[in-house]
Coordinates of C-alpha atoms and ligand atoms in Angstrom, one line a residue:
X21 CA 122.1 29.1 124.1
X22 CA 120.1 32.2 124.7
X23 CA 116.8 31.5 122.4
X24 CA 113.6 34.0 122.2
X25 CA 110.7 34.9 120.3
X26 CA 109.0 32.3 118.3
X27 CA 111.2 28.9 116.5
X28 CA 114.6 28.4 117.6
X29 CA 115.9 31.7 116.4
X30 CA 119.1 32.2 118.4
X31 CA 120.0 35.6 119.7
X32 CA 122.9 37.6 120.8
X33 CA 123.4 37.4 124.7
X34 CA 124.7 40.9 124.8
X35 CA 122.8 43.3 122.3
X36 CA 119.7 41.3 120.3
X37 CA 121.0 40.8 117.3
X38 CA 119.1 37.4 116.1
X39 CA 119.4 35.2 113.4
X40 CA 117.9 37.1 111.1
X41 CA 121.1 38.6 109.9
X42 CA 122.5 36.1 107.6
X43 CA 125.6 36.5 108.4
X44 CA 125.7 36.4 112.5
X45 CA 128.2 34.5 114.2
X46 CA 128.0 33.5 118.1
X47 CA 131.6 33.0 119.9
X48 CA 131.6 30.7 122.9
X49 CA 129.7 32.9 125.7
X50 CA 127.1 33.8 123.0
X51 CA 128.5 37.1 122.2
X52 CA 127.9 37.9 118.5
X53 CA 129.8 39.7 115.8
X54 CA 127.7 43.0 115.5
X55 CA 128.3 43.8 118.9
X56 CA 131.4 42.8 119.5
X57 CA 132.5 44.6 115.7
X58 CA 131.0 47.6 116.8
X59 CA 132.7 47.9 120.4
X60 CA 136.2 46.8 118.5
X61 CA 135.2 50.1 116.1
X62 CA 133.5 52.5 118.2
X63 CA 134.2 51.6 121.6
X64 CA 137.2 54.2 121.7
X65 CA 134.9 57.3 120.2
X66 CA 132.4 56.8 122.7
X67 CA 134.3 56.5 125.9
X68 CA 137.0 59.0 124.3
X69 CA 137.6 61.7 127.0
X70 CA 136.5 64.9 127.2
X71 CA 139.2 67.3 126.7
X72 CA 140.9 65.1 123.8
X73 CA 136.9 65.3 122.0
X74 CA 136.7 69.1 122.9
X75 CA 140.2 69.8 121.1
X76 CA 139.3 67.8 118.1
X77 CA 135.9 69.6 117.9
X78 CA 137.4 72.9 118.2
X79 CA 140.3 71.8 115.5
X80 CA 137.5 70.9 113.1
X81 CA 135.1 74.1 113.8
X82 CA 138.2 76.3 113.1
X83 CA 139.0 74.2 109.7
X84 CA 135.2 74.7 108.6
X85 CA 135.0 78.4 109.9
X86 CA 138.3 79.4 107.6
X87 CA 137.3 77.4 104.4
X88 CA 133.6 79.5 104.5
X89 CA 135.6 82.6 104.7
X90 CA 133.9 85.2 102.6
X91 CA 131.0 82.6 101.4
X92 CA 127.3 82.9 102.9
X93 CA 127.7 79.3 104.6
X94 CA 130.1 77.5 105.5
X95 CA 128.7 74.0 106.0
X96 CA 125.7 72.2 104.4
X97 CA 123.5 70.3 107.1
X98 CA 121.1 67.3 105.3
X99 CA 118.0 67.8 107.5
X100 CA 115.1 64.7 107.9
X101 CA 113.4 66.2 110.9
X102 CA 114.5 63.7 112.8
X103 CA 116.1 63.7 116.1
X104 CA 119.8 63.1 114.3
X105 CA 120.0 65.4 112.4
X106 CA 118.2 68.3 113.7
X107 CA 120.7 67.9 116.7
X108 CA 123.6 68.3 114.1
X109 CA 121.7 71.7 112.6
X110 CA 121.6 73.0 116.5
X111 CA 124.6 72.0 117.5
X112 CA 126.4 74.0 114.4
X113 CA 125.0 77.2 115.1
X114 CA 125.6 77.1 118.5
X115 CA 129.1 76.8 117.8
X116 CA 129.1 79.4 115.4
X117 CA 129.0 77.7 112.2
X118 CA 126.8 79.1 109.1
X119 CA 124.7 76.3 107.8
X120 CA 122.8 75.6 104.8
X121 CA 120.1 73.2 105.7
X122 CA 119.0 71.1 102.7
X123 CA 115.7 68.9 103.3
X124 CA 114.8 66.2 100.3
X125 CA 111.0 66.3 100.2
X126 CA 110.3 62.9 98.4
X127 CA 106.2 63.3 99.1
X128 CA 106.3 61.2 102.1
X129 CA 107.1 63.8 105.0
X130 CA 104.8 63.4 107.6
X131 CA 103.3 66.7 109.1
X132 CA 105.1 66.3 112.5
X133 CA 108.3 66.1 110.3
X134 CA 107.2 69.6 108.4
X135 CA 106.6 71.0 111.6
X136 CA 109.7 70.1 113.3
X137 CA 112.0 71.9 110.4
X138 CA 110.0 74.5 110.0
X139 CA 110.4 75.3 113.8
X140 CA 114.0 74.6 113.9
X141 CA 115.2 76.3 111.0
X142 CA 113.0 79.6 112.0
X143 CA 114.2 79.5 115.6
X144 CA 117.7 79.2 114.7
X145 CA 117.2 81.8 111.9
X146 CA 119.0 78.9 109.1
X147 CA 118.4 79.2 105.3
X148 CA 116.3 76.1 104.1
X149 CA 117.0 74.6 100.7
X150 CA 113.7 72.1 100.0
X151 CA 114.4 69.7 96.9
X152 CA 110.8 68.7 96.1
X153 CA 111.0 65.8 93.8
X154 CA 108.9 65.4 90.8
X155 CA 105.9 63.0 92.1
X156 CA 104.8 61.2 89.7
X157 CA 108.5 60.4 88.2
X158 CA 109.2 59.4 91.6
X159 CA 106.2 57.3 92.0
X160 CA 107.0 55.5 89.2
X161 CA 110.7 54.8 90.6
X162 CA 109.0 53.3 93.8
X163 CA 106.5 51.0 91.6
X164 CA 109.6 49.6 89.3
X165 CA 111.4 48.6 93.1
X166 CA 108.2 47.2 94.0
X167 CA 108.0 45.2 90.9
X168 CA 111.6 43.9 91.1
X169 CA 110.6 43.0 94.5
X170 CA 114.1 44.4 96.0
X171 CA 114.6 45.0 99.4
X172 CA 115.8 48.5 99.3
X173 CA 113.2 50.7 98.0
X174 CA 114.6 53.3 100.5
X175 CA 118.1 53.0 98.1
X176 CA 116.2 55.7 95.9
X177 CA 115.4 58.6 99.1
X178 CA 119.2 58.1 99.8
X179 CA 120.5 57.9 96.7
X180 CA 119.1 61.4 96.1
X181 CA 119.6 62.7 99.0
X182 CA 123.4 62.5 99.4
X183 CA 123.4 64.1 95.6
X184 CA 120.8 67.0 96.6
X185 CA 123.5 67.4 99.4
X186 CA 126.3 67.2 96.9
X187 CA 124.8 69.2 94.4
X188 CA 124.0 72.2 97.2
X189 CA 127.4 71.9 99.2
X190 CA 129.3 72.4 95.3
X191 CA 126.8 75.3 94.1
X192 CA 127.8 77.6 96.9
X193 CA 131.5 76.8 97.2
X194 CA 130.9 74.6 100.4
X195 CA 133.4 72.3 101.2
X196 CA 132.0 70.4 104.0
X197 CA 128.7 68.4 104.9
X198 CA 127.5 67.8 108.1
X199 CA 125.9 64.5 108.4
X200 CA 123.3 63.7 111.8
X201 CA 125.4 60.4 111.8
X202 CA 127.1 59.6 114.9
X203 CA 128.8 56.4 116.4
X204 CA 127.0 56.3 119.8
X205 CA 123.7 55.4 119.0
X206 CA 123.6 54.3 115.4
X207 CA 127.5 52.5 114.3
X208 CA 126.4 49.2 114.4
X209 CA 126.3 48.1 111.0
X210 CA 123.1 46.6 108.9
X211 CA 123.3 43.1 108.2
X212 CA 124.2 43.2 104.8
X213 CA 121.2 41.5 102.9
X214 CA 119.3 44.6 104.5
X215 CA 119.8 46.7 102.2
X216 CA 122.3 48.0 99.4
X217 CA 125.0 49.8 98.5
X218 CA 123.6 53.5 98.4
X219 CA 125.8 55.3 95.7
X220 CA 124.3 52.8 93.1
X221 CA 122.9 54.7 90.3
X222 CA 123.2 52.3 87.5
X223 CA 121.0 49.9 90.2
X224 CA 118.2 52.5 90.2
X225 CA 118.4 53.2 86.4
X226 CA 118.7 49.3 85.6
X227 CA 115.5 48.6 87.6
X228 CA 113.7 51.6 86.2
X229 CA 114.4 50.5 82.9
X230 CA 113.9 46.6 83.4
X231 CA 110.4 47.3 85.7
X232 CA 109.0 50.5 84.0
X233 CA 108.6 52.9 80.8
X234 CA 109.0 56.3 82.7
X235 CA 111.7 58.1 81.2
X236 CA 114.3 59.2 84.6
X237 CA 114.3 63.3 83.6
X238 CA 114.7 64.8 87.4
X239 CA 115.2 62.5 89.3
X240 CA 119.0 63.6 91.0
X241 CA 120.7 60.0 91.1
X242 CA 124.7 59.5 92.1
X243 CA 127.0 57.1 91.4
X244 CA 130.7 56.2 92.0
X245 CA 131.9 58.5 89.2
X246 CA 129.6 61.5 91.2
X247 CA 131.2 60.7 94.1
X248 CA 134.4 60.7 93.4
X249 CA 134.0 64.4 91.2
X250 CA 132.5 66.0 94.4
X251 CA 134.7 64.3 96.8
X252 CA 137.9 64.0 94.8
X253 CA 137.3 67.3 92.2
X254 CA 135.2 69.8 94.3
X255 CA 136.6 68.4 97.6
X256 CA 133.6 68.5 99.4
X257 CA 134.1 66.5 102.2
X258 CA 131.0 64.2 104.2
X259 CA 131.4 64.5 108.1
X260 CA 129.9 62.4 110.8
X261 CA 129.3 65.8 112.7
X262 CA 127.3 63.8 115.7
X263 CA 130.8 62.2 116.7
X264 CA 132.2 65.2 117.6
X265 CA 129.8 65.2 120.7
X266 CA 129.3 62.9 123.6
X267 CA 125.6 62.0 122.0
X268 CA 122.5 60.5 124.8
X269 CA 119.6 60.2 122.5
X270 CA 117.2 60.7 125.7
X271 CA 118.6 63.6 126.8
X272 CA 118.8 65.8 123.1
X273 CA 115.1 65.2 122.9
X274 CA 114.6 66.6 125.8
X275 CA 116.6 69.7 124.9
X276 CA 115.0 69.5 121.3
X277 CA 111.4 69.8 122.7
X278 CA 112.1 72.2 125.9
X279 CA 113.9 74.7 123.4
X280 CA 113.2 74.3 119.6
X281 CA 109.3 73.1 120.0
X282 CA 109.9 69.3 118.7
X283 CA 108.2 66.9 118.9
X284 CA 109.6 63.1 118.8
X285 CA 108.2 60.2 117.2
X286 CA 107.8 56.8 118.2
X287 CA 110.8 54.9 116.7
X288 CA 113.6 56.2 114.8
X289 CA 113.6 57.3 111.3
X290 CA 109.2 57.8 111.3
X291 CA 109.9 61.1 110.0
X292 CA 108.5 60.1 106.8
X293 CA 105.3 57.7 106.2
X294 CA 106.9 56.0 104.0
X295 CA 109.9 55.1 106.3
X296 CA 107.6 54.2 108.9
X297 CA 105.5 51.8 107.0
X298 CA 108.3 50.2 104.8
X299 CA 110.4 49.2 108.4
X300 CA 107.4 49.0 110.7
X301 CA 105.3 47.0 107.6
X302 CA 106.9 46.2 104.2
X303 CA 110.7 44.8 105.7
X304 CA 108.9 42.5 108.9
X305 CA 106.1 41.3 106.8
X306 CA 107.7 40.5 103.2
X307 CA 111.7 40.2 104.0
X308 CA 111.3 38.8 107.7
X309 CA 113.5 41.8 108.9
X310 CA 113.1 44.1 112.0
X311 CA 115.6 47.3 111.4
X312 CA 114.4 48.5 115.1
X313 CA 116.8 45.2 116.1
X314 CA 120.1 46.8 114.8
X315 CA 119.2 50.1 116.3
X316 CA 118.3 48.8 119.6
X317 CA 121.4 46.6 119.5
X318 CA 123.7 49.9 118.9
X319 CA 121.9 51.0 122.5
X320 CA 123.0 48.4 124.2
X321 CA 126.5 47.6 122.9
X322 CA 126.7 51.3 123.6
X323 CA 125.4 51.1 127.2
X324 CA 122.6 53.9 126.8
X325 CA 119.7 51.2 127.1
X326 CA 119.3 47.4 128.8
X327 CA 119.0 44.4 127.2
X328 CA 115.8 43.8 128.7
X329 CA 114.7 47.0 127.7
X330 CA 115.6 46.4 124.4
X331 CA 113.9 42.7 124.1
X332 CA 110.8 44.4 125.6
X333 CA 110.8 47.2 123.0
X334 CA 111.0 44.5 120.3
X335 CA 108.0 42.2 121.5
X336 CA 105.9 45.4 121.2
X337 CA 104.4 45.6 117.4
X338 CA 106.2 48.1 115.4
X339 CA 103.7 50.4 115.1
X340 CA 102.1 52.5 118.2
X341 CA 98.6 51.0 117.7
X342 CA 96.4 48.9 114.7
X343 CA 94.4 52.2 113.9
X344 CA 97.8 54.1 112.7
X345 CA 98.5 51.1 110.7
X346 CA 95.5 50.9 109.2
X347 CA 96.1 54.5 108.6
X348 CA 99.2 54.4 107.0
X349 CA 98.0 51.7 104.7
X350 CA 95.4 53.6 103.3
X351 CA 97.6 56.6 103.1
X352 CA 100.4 53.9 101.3
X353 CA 98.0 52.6 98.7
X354 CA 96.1 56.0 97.4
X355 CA 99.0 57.8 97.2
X356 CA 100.8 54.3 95.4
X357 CA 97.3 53.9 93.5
X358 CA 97.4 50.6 94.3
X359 CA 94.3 48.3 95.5
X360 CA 94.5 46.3 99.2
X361 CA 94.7 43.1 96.8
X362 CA 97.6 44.6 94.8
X363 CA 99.5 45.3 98.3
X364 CA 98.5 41.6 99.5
X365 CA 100.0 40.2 95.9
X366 CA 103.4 42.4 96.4
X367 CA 103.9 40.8 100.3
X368 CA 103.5 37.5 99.2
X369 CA 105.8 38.0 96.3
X370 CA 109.4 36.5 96.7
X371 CA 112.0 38.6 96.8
X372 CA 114.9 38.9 94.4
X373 CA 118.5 40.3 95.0
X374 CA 119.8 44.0 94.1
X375 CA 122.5 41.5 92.5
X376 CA 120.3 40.6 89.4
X377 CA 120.6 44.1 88.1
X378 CA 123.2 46.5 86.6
X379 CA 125.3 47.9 89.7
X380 CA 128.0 50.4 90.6
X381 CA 128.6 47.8 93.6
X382 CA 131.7 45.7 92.3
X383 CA 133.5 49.1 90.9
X384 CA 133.4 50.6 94.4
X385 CA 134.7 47.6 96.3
X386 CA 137.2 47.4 93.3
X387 CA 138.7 50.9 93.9
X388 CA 138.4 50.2 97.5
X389 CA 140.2 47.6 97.9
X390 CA 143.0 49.2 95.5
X391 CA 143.1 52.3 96.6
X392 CA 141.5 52.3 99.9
X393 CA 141.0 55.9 100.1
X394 CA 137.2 55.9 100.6
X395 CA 136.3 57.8 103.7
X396 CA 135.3 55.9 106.3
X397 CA 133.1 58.3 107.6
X398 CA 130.5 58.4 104.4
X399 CA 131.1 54.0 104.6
X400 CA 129.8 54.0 107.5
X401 CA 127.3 56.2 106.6
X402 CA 126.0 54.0 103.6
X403 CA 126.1 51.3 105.7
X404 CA 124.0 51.8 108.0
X405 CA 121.1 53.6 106.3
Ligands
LIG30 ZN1 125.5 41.0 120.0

């Protein structure tokens, strides 16, 4: 047995998934079920060969380039400013493709994220669609999640997200979204008391309504029923562009900073301060979870980073140094309004399920199961966000 860190907390002797996914199983060598899941899933797209990858690429650029005929784009591209994503929006345009990119400002972008859109969409010469959200209704979304003391509080930035990407793609007769999500360096999926199902609107409304008095005007929520009119009625289809190319993280930063001024952030998904400080502060401190372990899993199982690389990358704190984090809480509780003692009070709070509220959850794995006509794509998508 393979044990690390502090207590007897057993971990994976391939990737480092630990104990702290509920569910993890260990077969005789050691070898757990993420990695081994993943690799039964994924193993083919990543070591698929080259000409079969080109031919499917070309295929789909053809499909996308004929169903934009006579529109002014033909694809929609969700941008973050991360390195996903913004990899997606150059690798459409150099192949020709006419992209709508759609950024969700939720009041949290941090100004290296600004910068890094505003570079790439002006040096690639891309129409940017920004959905600012309404502050303060969104503020008071956040503080109900806080109150209900869920672990997804991020459930509300995707949730809108994929509808502001919806609601874009359908407005200008689009019929296909390019997702930054790619098997190579992110398919491992996210233990499953991590987070939540991501299409739940009645969730979001049921906490909102349980947890606070704001009346939910602007806020652009979808559900099952939304996802199935876009999908199934406006046939707007959600694809995990990223796949399409043989994807080394290391390497498209370089080629993101060298060409399209970028500049990269410490871990994945700091775009936004509020990411950064609910994964690097909120999920270690109050639900005992480390996402950078899933992501630094996928790395290895994927062979783009060692094991020892990984397990060295995980003993360093998750935050580049004490002053940022004492940065970003200040930054957390004025823009929250909240006091250090209310903070303090909210980390020591237990935590209660997504299950104790009203949820779209059993109706999708209902029609799932009956139909199973979901995309796997977009599952795989909500599952590891
Ligand atoms: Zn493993």
């Amino acid at each position: 047995m393979t044990q690390t860190g502090s207590g007897s907390c057993r971990t994976c002797t391939r990737c480092v998934m630990d104990e702290s996914a509920a569910d993890i199983t260990f077969d005789a060598s050691g070898v757990c079920n993420y990695c081994r899941e993943f690799l039964q899933r994924s193993g083919g797209l990543i070591h698929e060969n080259a000409a079969l990858r080109q031919s499917r690429l070309d295929n789909f650029i053809s499909r996308v380039k004929a169903a934009g005929q006579g529109k002014r784009y033909d694809c929609v591209i969700g941008v973050s400013g991360g390195v996903d994503s913004s990899w997606a929006l150059v690798q459409a345009v150099r192949l020709g493709l006419r992209p709508l990119a759609v950024h969700m400002d939720n009041g949290w972008n941090s100004e290296l994220a600004q910068n890094n859109i505003a570079n790439l969409v002006q040096r690639l010469n891309v129409d940017l669609y920004t959905h600012v959200v309404d502050w303060p209704e969104y503020r008071a979304l956040m503080q109900a999640f806080f109150d209900a003391n869920v672990v997804d509080v991020e459930l509300l930035y995707d949730n809108a997200m994929l509808k502001v990407n919806y609601q874009q793609a359908a407005a200008h007769g689009v019929k296909f979204i390019l997702a930054g999500t790619n098997e190579a360096t992110e398919g491992m999926k996210i233990p499953a008391t991590w987070n939540w199902f991501k299409l739940d609107k009645k969730n979001i409304m049921s906490i909102a309504a349980r947890f606070s008095n704001v009346r939910v005007k602007t806020f652009p929520a979808i559900g099952v029923p939304g996802y199935l009119y876009y999908e199934y009625f406006r046939r707007v289809k959600w694809i995990s562009f990223l796949d399409f190319f043989p994807y080394n993280k290391g390497e498209v930063l370089d080629q993101l900073e060298r060409d399209f001024g970028y500049k990269r952030y410490p871990y994945k998904h700091y775009e936004s301060i509020f990411t950064r400080f609910y994964q690097g502060y909120i999920l270690p401190r109050k639900f005992g979870i480390d996402k950078r372990r899933v992501h630094l899993s996928t790395l290895v199982a994927a062979g783009q980073m060692t094991r020892e690389e990984a397990m060295e990358n995980l003993q360093s704190p998750p935050y580049a140094s004490e002053a940022e984090l004492a940065q970003d809480i200040q930054y957390f509780l004025k823009k929250m309004q909240w006091t250090r003692e209310q903070l303090d009070a909210y980390l020591a709070r237990a935590q209660t399920s997504h299950r104790c509220y009203a949820s779209e959850r059993g109706l999708w794995d209902g029609l799932n199961r009956a139909m199973r006509f979901i995309p796997t794509r977009l599952l795989l998508f909500l599952r590891k966000r």
